[in-house]
Each structure stands twice: as C-alpha cells, then as structure tokens.
mmCIF file of C-alpha atoms in Angstrom:
data_model
loop_
_atom_site.group_PDB
_atom_site.id
_atom_site.type_symbol
_atom_site.label_atom_id
_atom_site.label_comp_id
_atom_site.label_asym_id
_atom_site.label_seq_id
_atom_site.Cartn_x
_atom_site.Cartn_y
_atom_site.Cartn_z
ATOM 1 C CA MET A 1069 -29.738 -39.254 42.062
ATOM 2 C CA ARG A 1070 -30.595 -37.611 38.789
ATOM 3 C CA ILE A 1071 -30.371 -33.861 38.586
ATOM 4 C CA PRO A 1072 -32.755 -32.440 36.020
ATOM 5 C CA ALA A 1073 -31.288 -29.983 33.546
ATOM 6 C CA VAL A 1074 -32.669 -26.507 34.010
ATOM 7 C CA SER A 1075 -32.975 -24.266 30.991
ATOM 8 C CA HIS A 1076 -34.998 -21.190 30.268
ATOM 9 C CA ALA A 1077 -35.407 -22.318 26.708
ATOM 10 C CA GLN A 1078 -36.731 -25.718 27.688
ATOM 11 C CA GLU A 1079 -40.479 -25.996 27.408
ATOM 12 C CA PRO A 1080 -42.214 -27.237 30.540
ATOM 13 C CA GLY A 1081 -42.993 -30.877 30.142
ATOM 14 C CA SER A 1082 -40.770 -31.251 27.114
ATOM 15 C CA SER A 1083 -37.644 -33.399 27.147
ATOM 16 C CA THR A 1084 -35.928 -31.833 24.079
ATOM 17 C CA PHE A 1085 -33.285 -29.218 24.801
ATOM 18 C CA ARG A 1086 -33.673 -26.118 22.607
ATOM 19 C CA PRO A 1087 -30.725 -23.760 22.887
ATOM 20 C CA GLN A 1088 -31.365 -20.061 22.512
ATOM 21 C CA LEU A 1089 -29.768 -19.241 19.141
ATOM 22 C CA THR A 1090 -30.978 -15.683 18.690
ATOM 23 C CA SER A 1091 -27.881 -14.010 20.147
ATOM 24 C CA LEU A 1092 -25.628 -16.321 18.149
ATOM 25 C CA VAL A 1093 -27.460 -15.410 14.951
ATOM 26 C CA ASP A 1094 -26.989 -11.727 15.835
ATOM 27 C CA VAL A 1095 -23.230 -12.207 16.198
ATOM 28 C CA MET A 1096 -23.081 -14.187 12.973
ATOM 29 C CA THR A 1097 -24.994 -11.493 11.096
ATOM 30 C CA ILE A 1098 -22.619 -8.750 12.247
ATOM 31 C CA LEU A 1099 -19.657 -10.942 11.324
ATOM 32 C CA LEU A 1100 -21.157 -11.662 7.923
ATOM 33 C CA VAL A 1101 -21.646 -7.967 7.136
ATOM 34 C CA PHE A 1102 -18.049 -7.193 8.178
ATOM 35 C CA LEU A 1103 -16.650 -10.026 6.066
ATOM 36 C CA ILE A 1104 -18.719 -9.122 3.003
ATOM 37 C CA LYS A 1105 -17.394 -5.558 3.340
ATOM 38 C CA SER A 1106 -13.783 -6.784 3.300
ATOM 39 C CA PHE A 1107 -14.421 -9.417 0.630
ATOM 40 C CA SER A 1108 -12.173 -9.237 -2.379
ATOM 41 C CA VAL A 1109 -12.825 -11.319 -5.480
ATOM 42 C CA GLU A 1110 -9.255 -11.259 -6.768
ATOM 43 C CA GLY A 1111 -7.587 -11.348 -3.362
ATOM 44 C CA ASN A 1112 -4.081 -9.948 -2.932
ATOM 45 C CA LEU A 1113 -1.930 -10.584 -5.991
ATOM 46 C CA VAL A 1114 1.111 -9.526 -4.024
ATOM 47 C CA THR A 1115 2.001 -10.615 -0.544
ATOM 48 C CA PRO A 1116 4.333 -8.186 1.200
ATOM 49 C CA SER A 1117 7.284 -9.650 3.022
ATOM 50 C CA PRO A 1118 6.689 -9.996 6.780
ATOM 51 C CA ASP A 1119 10.192 -8.568 7.433
ATOM 52 C CA LEU A 1120 9.275 -5.067 6.349
ATOM 53 C CA GLU A 1121 6.783 -2.388 7.198
ATOM 54 C CA LEU A 1122 5.509 -0.743 4.034
ATOM 55 C CA PRO A 1123 4.962 3.019 3.825
ATOM 56 C CA VAL A 1124 1.401 4.351 3.730
ATOM 57 C CA SER A 1125 0.140 6.102 0.612
ATOM 58 C CA THR A 1126 -3.025 7.682 -0.719
ATOM 59 C CA SER A 1127 -2.573 5.813 -3.999
ATOM 60 C CA GLU A 1128 -5.403 3.480 -4.981
ATOM 61 C CA LYS A 1129 -3.729 1.811 -7.928
ATOM 62 C CA PRO A 1130 -3.739 -1.970 -7.347
ATOM 63 C CA PRO A 1131 -0.471 -3.892 -7.610
ATOM 64 C CA ARG A 1132 0.173 -6.014 -10.677
ATOM 65 C CA PRO A 1133 2.369 -9.080 -10.965
ATOM 66 C CA THR A 1134 5.887 -8.098 -11.948
ATOM 67 C CA CYS A 1135 9.493 -8.580 -10.856
ATOM 68 C CA SER A 1136 9.779 -7.736 -7.191
ATOM 69 C CA ILE A 1137 12.662 -6.684 -4.964
ATOM 70 C CA GLU A 1138 12.310 -6.442 -1.202
ATOM 71 C CA ILE A 1139 14.435 -4.073 0.850
ATOM 72 C CA THR A 1140 14.191 -5.000 4.501
ATOM 73 C CA ARG A 1141 16.048 -3.215 7.274
ATOM 74 C CA ASN A 1142 18.913 -5.699 6.915
ATOM 75 C CA ALA A 1143 19.101 -6.980 3.373
ATOM 76 C CA VAL A 1144 17.964 -6.893 -0.220
ATOM 77 C CA VAL A 1145 15.850 -9.952 -0.952
ATOM 78 C CA ALA A 1146 14.377 -11.362 -4.158
ATOM 79 C CA ASP A 1147 12.114 -14.416 -4.245
ATOM 80 C CA GLY A 1148 13.222 -15.338 -0.734
ATOM 81 C CA ASN A 1149 16.933 -15.210 -1.624
ATOM 82 C CA VAL A 1150 19.086 -12.747 0.280
ATOM 83 C CA LEU A 1151 21.064 -10.977 -2.434
ATOM 84 C CA ALA A 1152 23.040 -8.516 -0.322
ATOM 85 C CA ALA A 1153 23.232 -7.298 3.257
ATOM 86 C CA LEU A 1154 22.658 -3.558 3.548
ATOM 87 C CA GLU A 1155 25.955 -3.005 5.418
ATOM 88 C CA SER A 1156 27.873 -4.572 2.551
ATOM 89 C CA PHE A 1157 26.997 -1.814 0.075
ATOM 90 C CA ALA A 1158 25.466 1.110 1.996
ATOM 91 C CA ASP A 1159 28.705 3.096 2.051
ATOM 92 C CA ALA A 1160 30.397 1.604 -0.994
ATOM 93 C CA ASP A 1161 31.841 3.943 -3.618
ATOM 94 C CA SER A 1162 30.093 2.162 -6.460
ATOM 95 C CA LEU A 1163 26.327 2.441 -6.756
ATOM 96 C CA LEU A 1164 26.112 -1.010 -8.355
ATOM 97 C CA ILE A 1165 25.146 -4.006 -6.220
ATOM 98 C CA PRO A 1166 26.736 -6.877 -8.191
ATOM 99 C CA THR A 1167 24.577 -9.725 -6.850
ATOM 100 C CA LEU A 1168 21.399 -7.765 -7.463
ATOM 101 C CA TYR A 1169 22.575 -6.789 -10.923
ATOM 102 C CA ASP A 1170 23.215 -10.439 -11.837
ATOM 103 C CA TRP A 1171 19.792 -11.440 -10.528
ATOM 104 C CA MET A 1172 18.039 -8.666 -12.424
ATOM 105 C CA ARG A 1173 19.849 -9.500 -15.669
ATOM 106 C CA VAL A 1174 18.301 -12.978 -15.505
ATOM 107 C CA GLU A 1175 14.903 -11.465 -14.697
ATOM 108 C CA ARG A 1176 15.245 -9.066 -17.623
ATOM 109 C CA GLU A 1177 15.838 -11.968 -20.006
ATOM 110 C CA LYS A 1178 12.712 -13.639 -18.646
ATOM 111 C CA CYS A 1179 10.773 -10.441 -19.399
ATOM 112 C CA ASP A 1180 11.975 -10.615 -23.012
ATOM 113 C CA ASP A 1181 10.842 -14.223 -23.264
ATOM 114 C CA THR A 1182 7.399 -13.610 -21.806
ATOM 115 C CA ALA A 1183 6.794 -10.132 -23.262
ATOM 116 C CA LYS A 1184 6.178 -8.943 -19.714
ATOM 117 C CA ALA A 1185 6.748 -5.217 -19.147
ATOM 118 C CA PRO A 1186 10.263 -4.601 -17.813
ATOM 119 C CA GLU A 1187 9.138 -3.089 -14.550
ATOM 120 C CA VAL A 1188 10.362 -3.626 -11.015
ATOM 121 C CA MET A 1189 8.185 -3.423 -7.953
ATOM 122 C CA ILE A 1190 10.200 -2.296 -4.960
ATOM 123 C CA GLN A 1191 8.908 -3.372 -1.589
ATOM 124 C CA THR A 1192 10.827 -1.317 0.892
ATOM 125 C CA ASP A 1193 10.594 -0.778 4.590
ATOM 126 C CA LYS A 1194 9.395 2.741 5.350
ATOM 127 C CA GLU A 1195 12.470 3.465 7.490
ATOM 128 C CA VAL A 1196 15.007 2.502 4.834
ATOM 129 C CA GLU A 1197 17.130 5.433 3.695
ATOM 130 C CA PHE A 1198 17.038 6.672 0.121
ATOM 131 C CA ASN A 1199 20.749 5.890 -0.160
ATOM 132 C CA ILE A 1200 19.817 2.178 -0.220
ATOM 133 C CA VAL A 1201 16.831 2.559 -2.563
ATOM 134 C CA LYS A 1202 18.976 4.610 -4.937
ATOM 135 C CA ARG A 1203 21.546 1.811 -5.227
ATOM 136 C CA VAL A 1204 18.835 -0.786 -5.825
ATOM 137 C CA MET A 1205 17.268 1.404 -8.528
ATOM 138 C CA TYR A 1206 20.638 1.967 -10.145
ATOM 139 C CA SER A 1207 21.428 -1.762 -10.245
ATOM 140 C CA CYS A 1208 18.006 -2.518 -11.727
ATOM 141 C CA SER A 1209 18.336 0.200 -14.339
ATOM 142 C CA ARG A 1210 21.767 -1.122 -15.368
ATOM 143 C CA ALA A 1211 20.131 -4.522 -15.841
ATOM 144 C CA GLY A 1212 17.570 -2.979 -18.208
ATOM 145 C CA PHE A 1213 14.692 -1.950 -15.961
ATOM 146 C CA ALA A 1214 13.714 1.695 -16.251
ATOM 147 C CA ASP A 1215 10.211 1.749 -14.790
ATOM 148 C CA PHE A 1216 9.544 1.191 -11.126
ATOM 149 C CA THR A 1217 6.658 0.907 -8.747
ATOM 150 C CA VAL A 1218 6.787 1.043 -4.991
ATOM 151 C CA LEU A 1219 4.409 -1.080 -2.935
ATOM 152 C CA THR A 1220 2.519 0.724 -0.183
ATOM 153 C CA PHE A 1221 -0.342 0.227 2.200
ATOM 154 C CA GLU A 1222 -3.405 2.090 1.024
ATOM 155 C CA GLU A 1223 -4.410 4.796 3.464
ATOM 156 C CA GLU A 1224 -7.786 4.098 5.102
ATOM 157 C CA MET B 1224 -77.880 -12.878 21.840
ATOM 158 C CA THR B 1225 -74.271 -13.433 21.139
ATOM 159 C CA PRO B 1226 -72.910 -16.960 21.510
ATOM 160 C CA LEU B 1227 -70.448 -17.479 24.295
ATOM 161 C CA SER B 1228 -66.948 -18.170 23.214
ATOM 162 C CA PHE B 1229 -65.141 -20.896 25.120
ATOM 163 C CA THR B 1230 -61.802 -20.537 23.306
ATOM 164 C CA ARG B 1231 -59.055 -19.549 25.674
ATOM 165 C CA GLU B 1232 -57.167 -16.320 24.947
ATOM 166 C CA ARG B 1233 -53.395 -16.895 24.347
ATOM 167 C CA SER B 1234 -51.036 -15.440 26.869
ATOM 168 C CA PRO B 1235 -48.250 -13.194 25.419
ATOM 169 C CA SER B 1236 -45.597 -15.809 26.158
ATOM 170 C CA GLU B 1237 -47.514 -18.458 24.263
ATOM 171 C CA ALA B 1238 -47.921 -16.127 21.295
ATOM 172 C CA ALA B 1239 -44.147 -15.527 21.259
ATOM 173 C CA GLU B 1240 -43.514 -19.261 21.270
ATOM 174 C CA ALA B 1241 -45.812 -19.720 18.323
ATOM 175 C CA ALA B 1242 -43.801 -17.147 16.303
ATOM 176 C CA ASP B 1243 -40.465 -18.772 17.164
ATOM 177 C CA ILE B 1244 -38.737 -19.747 13.927
ATOM 178 C CA ASP B 1245 -36.244 -22.505 13.402
ATOM 179 C CA VAL B 1246 -32.879 -20.813 12.895
ATOM 180 C CA THR B 1247 -30.873 -23.996 12.474
ATOM 181 C CA PRO B 1248 -30.708 -23.786 8.627
ATOM 182 C CA VAL B 1249 -29.633 -20.150 8.912
ATOM 183 C CA MET B 1250 -26.876 -21.179 11.305
ATOM 184 C CA ASN B 1251 -25.766 -23.905 8.914
ATOM 185 C CA MET B 1252 -25.550 -21.378 6.104
ATOM 186 C CA PHE B 1253 -23.540 -18.994 8.299
ATOM 187 C CA ILE B 1254 -21.122 -21.742 9.275
ATOM 188 C CA ILE B 1255 -20.418 -22.491 5.611
ATOM 189 C CA LEU B 1256 -20.374 -18.860 4.464
ATOM 190 C CA ILE B 1257 -18.161 -17.369 7.178
ATOM 191 C CA PRO B 1258 -15.042 -19.550 6.645
ATOM 192 C CA PHE B 1259 -15.348 -18.908 2.913
ATOM 193 C CA LEU B 1260 -15.543 -15.151 3.417
ATOM 194 C CA VAL B 1261 -12.697 -15.190 5.947
ATOM 195 C CA SER B 1262 -10.487 -16.930 3.377
ATOM 196 C CA MET B 1263 -11.311 -14.292 0.753
ATOM 197 C CA ALA B 1264 -11.223 -11.252 3.033
ATOM 198 C CA VAL B 1265 -8.538 -8.621 2.487
ATOM 199 C CA PHE B 1266 -7.821 -6.713 5.659
ATOM 200 C CA THR B 1267 -4.969 -4.543 4.369
ATOM 201 C CA HIS B 1268 -5.290 -2.943 0.959
ATOM 202 C CA LEU B 1269 -2.107 -2.627 -1.039
ATOM 203 C CA ALA B 1270 -1.421 0.001 -3.655
ATOM 204 C CA ILE B 1271 1.460 0.998 -5.886
ATOM 205 C CA ILE B 1272 2.992 4.294 -6.898
ATOM 206 C CA GLU B 1273 4.584 4.412 -10.338
ATOM 207 C CA PHE B 1274 7.780 6.327 -10.927
ATOM 208 C CA SER B 1275 10.713 6.273 -13.296
ATOM 209 C CA LEU B 1276 14.277 7.328 -13.507
ATOM 210 C CA PRO B 1277 14.364 10.942 -14.734
ATOM 211 C CA PRO B 1278 15.447 10.309 -18.380
ATOM 212 C CA ASN B 1279 12.342 8.160 -18.875
ATOM 213 C CA VAL B 1280 9.918 10.659 -17.429
ATOM 214 C CA GLY B 1281 8.917 11.962 -20.809
ATOM 215 C CA THR B 1282 11.558 12.236 -23.486
ATOM 216 C CA GLY B 1283 10.893 15.776 -24.624
ATOM 217 C CA LEU B 1284 13.933 17.511 -26.015
ATOM 218 C CA ASP B 1285 14.285 21.189 -26.546
ATOM 219 C CA ALA B 1286 14.211 21.750 -30.323
ATOM 220 C CA SER B 1287 16.712 24.609 -30.256
ATOM 221 C CA SER B 1288 19.341 23.184 -27.897
ATOM 222 C CA GLY B 1289 18.712 19.441 -28.259
ATOM 223 C CA LYS B 1290 18.897 19.109 -24.480
ATOM 224 C CA PRO B 1291 16.111 17.619 -22.334
ATOM 225 C CA LYS B 1292 13.445 20.153 -21.423
ATOM 226 C CA LEU B 1293 13.605 21.491 -17.909
ATOM 227 C CA LYS B 1294 11.110 20.113 -15.424
ATOM 228 C CA LEU B 1295 10.011 21.194 -12.003
ATOM 229 C CA THR B 1296 12.138 19.524 -9.365
ATOM 230 C CA VAL B 1297 11.454 19.080 -5.679
ATOM 231 C CA VAL B 1298 14.651 18.721 -3.677
ATOM 232 C CA VAL B 1299 14.117 16.730 -0.484
ATOM 233 C CA ALA B 1300 16.865 17.537 2.018
ATOM 234 C CA PRO B 1301 16.958 16.583 5.704
ATOM 235 C CA ASP B 1302 15.966 20.060 6.871
ATOM 236 C CA TYR B 1303 14.088 21.635 3.985
ATOM 237 C CA LEU B 1304 12.174 21.134 0.750
ATOM 238 C CA ALA B 1305 13.154 23.181 -2.271
ATOM 239 C CA ILE B 1306 11.463 23.704 -5.618
ATOM 240 C CA THR B 1307 13.801 24.288 -8.530
ATOM 241 C CA HIS B 1308 13.534 24.592 -12.295
ATOM 242 C CA GLY B 1309 16.821 23.774 -13.885
ATOM 243 C CA GLU B 1310 19.406 25.614 -11.854
ATOM 244 C CA ARG B 1311 16.944 28.270 -10.746
ATOM 245 C CA MET B 1312 15.767 27.976 -7.138
ATOM 246 C CA LEU B 1313 12.070 28.912 -7.025
ATOM 247 C CA ASP B 1314 11.175 28.243 -3.405
ATOM 248 C CA SER B 1315 12.505 26.775 -0.217
ATOM 249 C CA LEU B 1316 10.452 25.557 2.729
ATOM 250 C CA GLY B 1317 11.919 24.704 6.110
ATOM 251 C CA LEU B 1318 10.579 22.131 8.527
ATOM 252 C CA VAL B 1319 7.426 22.989 10.451
ATOM 253 C CA ALA B 1320 7.381 21.476 13.950
ATOM 254 C CA GLY B 1321 10.027 19.013 12.838
ATOM 255 C CA ARG B 1322 8.044 17.834 9.808
ATOM 256 C CA TYR B 1323 8.137 18.629 6.128
ATOM 257 C CA ASP B 1324 5.669 21.309 5.094
ATOM 258 C CA VAL B 1325 4.142 19.177 2.359
ATOM 259 C CA ASP B 1326 0.978 21.282 2.127
ATOM 260 C CA GLY B 1327 3.037 24.428 1.695
ATOM 261 C CA MET B 1328 5.145 22.710 -0.932
ATOM 262 C CA ALA B 1329 2.007 21.618 -2.790
ATOM 263 C CA ALA B 1330 0.655 25.174 -2.836
ATOM 264 C CA ARG B 1331 3.946 26.593 -4.175
ATOM 265 C CA LEU B 1332 4.287 23.783 -6.708
ATOM 266 C CA ARG B 1333 0.760 24.484 -7.975
ATOM 267 C CA ALA B 1334 1.647 28.151 -8.457
ATOM 268 C CA HIS B 1335 4.952 27.451 -10.238
ATOM 269 C CA ARG B 1336 3.351 24.871 -12.478
ATOM 270 C CA GLU B 1337 1.578 27.627 -14.393
ATOM 271 C CA ASP B 1338 4.918 29.155 -15.391
ATOM 272 C CA VAL B 1339 6.629 26.068 -16.801
ATOM 273 C CA GLU B 1340 6.237 24.319 -20.120
ATOM 274 C CA ILE B 1341 6.003 20.724 -18.876
ATOM 275 C CA LYS B 1342 3.039 20.628 -16.540
ATOM 276 C CA ASP B 1343 2.567 16.891 -15.985
ATOM 277 C CA GLU B 1344 6.019 15.870 -14.855
ATOM 278 C CA VAL B 1345 7.936 16.463 -11.674
ATOM 279 C CA ILE B 1346 11.292 15.190 -10.498
ATOM 280 C CA LEU B 1347 11.996 14.367 -6.870
ATOM 281 C CA ALA B 1348 15.661 14.801 -6.053
ATOM 282 C CA VAL B 1349 16.232 13.128 -2.715
ATOM 283 C CA ARG B 1350 19.238 13.305 -0.422
ATOM 284 C CA ASP B 1351 20.783 10.061 0.817
ATOM 285 C CA ARG B 1352 19.688 10.069 4.466
ATOM 286 C CA ILE B 1353 15.998 10.687 3.850
ATOM 287 C CA THR B 1354 13.818 7.759 4.907
ATOM 288 C CA PHE B 1355 11.565 6.405 2.209
ATOM 289 C CA LYS B 1356 8.277 7.155 4.013
ATOM 290 C CA HIS B 1357 8.955 10.879 3.448
ATOM 291 C CA VAL B 1358 9.592 10.264 -0.238
ATOM 292 C CA VAL B 1359 6.259 8.445 -0.538
ATOM 293 C CA ARG B 1360 4.466 11.286 1.234
ATOM 294 C CA ILE B 1361 5.869 13.866 -1.178
ATOM 295 C CA MET B 1362 5.097 11.617 -4.152
ATOM 296 C CA ASP B 1363 1.496 11.455 -2.929
ATOM 297 C CA ALA B 1364 1.320 15.241 -2.755
ATOM 298 C CA CYS B 1365 2.671 15.532 -6.310
ATOM 299 C CA ARG B 1366 0.184 12.980 -7.633
ATOM 300 C CA ALA B 1367 -2.649 14.798 -5.884
ATOM 301 C CA LEU B 1368 -1.576 17.993 -7.668
ATOM 302 C CA GLY B 1369 -1.953 16.270 -11.039
ATOM 303 C CA PHE B 1370 1.612 15.252 -11.822
ATOM 304 C CA PRO B 1371 1.079 11.722 -13.141
ATOM 305 C CA LYS B 1372 4.714 11.280 -14.152
ATOM 306 C CA ILE B 1373 7.138 11.285 -11.270
ATOM 307 C CA GLY B 1374 10.864 10.882 -11.644
ATOM 308 C CA LEU B 1375 13.026 9.893 -8.706
ATOM 309 C CA SER B 1376 16.651 10.876 -8.613
ATOM 310 C CA SER B 1377 19.402 11.501 -6.146
ATOM 311 C CA ALA B 1378 20.210 15.030 -5.000
ATOM 312 C CA THR B 1379 23.793 16.074 -4.591
ATOM 313 C CA ASP B 1380 24.644 16.612 -0.979
ATOM 314 C CA GLU B 1381 26.250 20.076 -0.946
ATOM 315 C CA SER B 1382 27.958 19.505 2.392
ATOM 316 C CA ARG B 1383 29.585 16.337 1.050
ATOM 317 C CA ARG B 1384 30.563 18.022 -2.184
ATOM 318 C CA GLU B 1385 32.624 20.549 -0.271
ATOM 319 C CA LEU B 1386 34.514 17.744 1.423
#
C-alpha cells in the first residue's frame, strides 16, 4: 500500500515536492550578518597558547609578528618548547633563567640577521605572579631585548 | 452598457503563490559564503600593550646632575597603590572592597602630572606577588591618562628587606 506524502508546500495535483525554504533563508541571513560583522581580512597574526588565559585590556593596538614567550601556569614556553618549569626558578636567588637566556640569545641573533625589531611579546596567564614575569623580562633583557609587549584580549 | 467580465478573480492564496520566488540560488550562495566567512571570522580580538624596562622609557638625563630625570612612579603592593616621584611619596591609596582603587589612582596621577617635568612617562613598580591581571589593569589606566610610555620594574618588598 502506498502512503502519499503530505506536505503543506506541495501543490494540489502536483507531484514535485517543494520544501519551504523561507525560514531557512531567514536563519542564513542572520548568520551571514553575524559573520560579516566578525569578518577580519588579515585574520589573527598571533594565536595565543591554549594553556593560558590572557588578561583583558582596553588596548586596541593589534599584535605584530615578533619573538614570543609564553608563560603558562606551569612553565615558560617558546615555539612549543618548554624552556623552564615555574617551580625551578620561582624562588631562585638569581633572576636569570639560563635556558630562556640561551634561547633568547639565538633569537636576538636572528633579529640582527633579519633587521627585525628586537622586541619580545610576552603571552602570560592572567594569574601568573609578577615575580615570574620579572625573571622572564630580566632574562630577555640580558639577551639584548629591551622592548616588550604583552598580549591581551581586547575588552568588548 | 458595460461588457461582462468572465475572468475569475484570484483568491489571496493564489496571488501569494504567484509571487513565490525561487530561493534556491540564494541558498547556494549562502552555502558557499558562510563556510568562507566562518573560516575568516575572528571571535576574540587580541591587542598588545607596549612597555619597556625603565632605563629605556625615555633617556632624558638631568643636565646638572647627569642622573636620569625623575618620573612619576606607581607602586603596586598587595594592599595599596602608591604614587611616588623619586623618593618622595605623593599619595597612597588602600584597597576599596578588596580591589585596587584604580579610578582614584588615575585622578591623583592626573593631578600630580601637572607638577612634574616628564609628563608622558610613568613607571610601574610592582611587588612580586601581584598577579599580572592587576598590572595590566593599572597599565590601561595609565594609558588612558595619556602616558604612552610605560616602564615596568620590580618594587622592593619592604617587609623582605627587613628580614
């Protein structure tokens, strides 16, 4: 026994099925407006590490590509390499983090070769204490970096 | 005598059907456009704050003494904010409801700025146990006041010094 398909959109006497697309077009239009609003031509030049939660700032200055150091809640990381665990230097007498210093020396030489500005972008978790950031800054400055930027989420 | 019209009037539903447009091409366009826009969408906007180590925040030297010129300094301690100029303490603000009184600090800093020579530079001297989100908040307040050059340094912990 054949059960005929019942549809409000089907014309009486017509065998072609015409789905009602109006509501779908409405959804698509709203989606399109939202996506155009959040469209960015250049995209994100910097991708923050998923291991840290960046602080929120009112700054609107966009990030630029430069040497980057990530300070998570457990370690100092550069280019995916764990350079030092926070416990290993947090209470040390010396402010210098040797592994970070060695890494930054190499990065500094690269800056000389490419004429890139010797600047370090620090990506730090918002709950990290200044004691840690201070040691990272000191190690970078000993390696020849004097200017810093800190990556933040832009406040809405 | 008017001629009789035998044309049948359209019912409202028939008129609606006649105006029905074919949305299939629009849907096709949406299906192409939406994945493209999703791939290019930025849902979280990132920003940077520039700062330097204090010796690089301007290199002005006092002509008479040859020493670096004094700059306004905001000391960020666990339980207060202080504004100093050299060794002179200008203001001190305690916590308000457990939070830093950043607005109060901004108002005092604006007032003291008129009395100092270097008006575009400020130094943040931060104690060790301060979490970085507070530092960023105070940096924001300083930038909003018109201090484009911010120096970040470590403040001596007086309680530790005594030990």
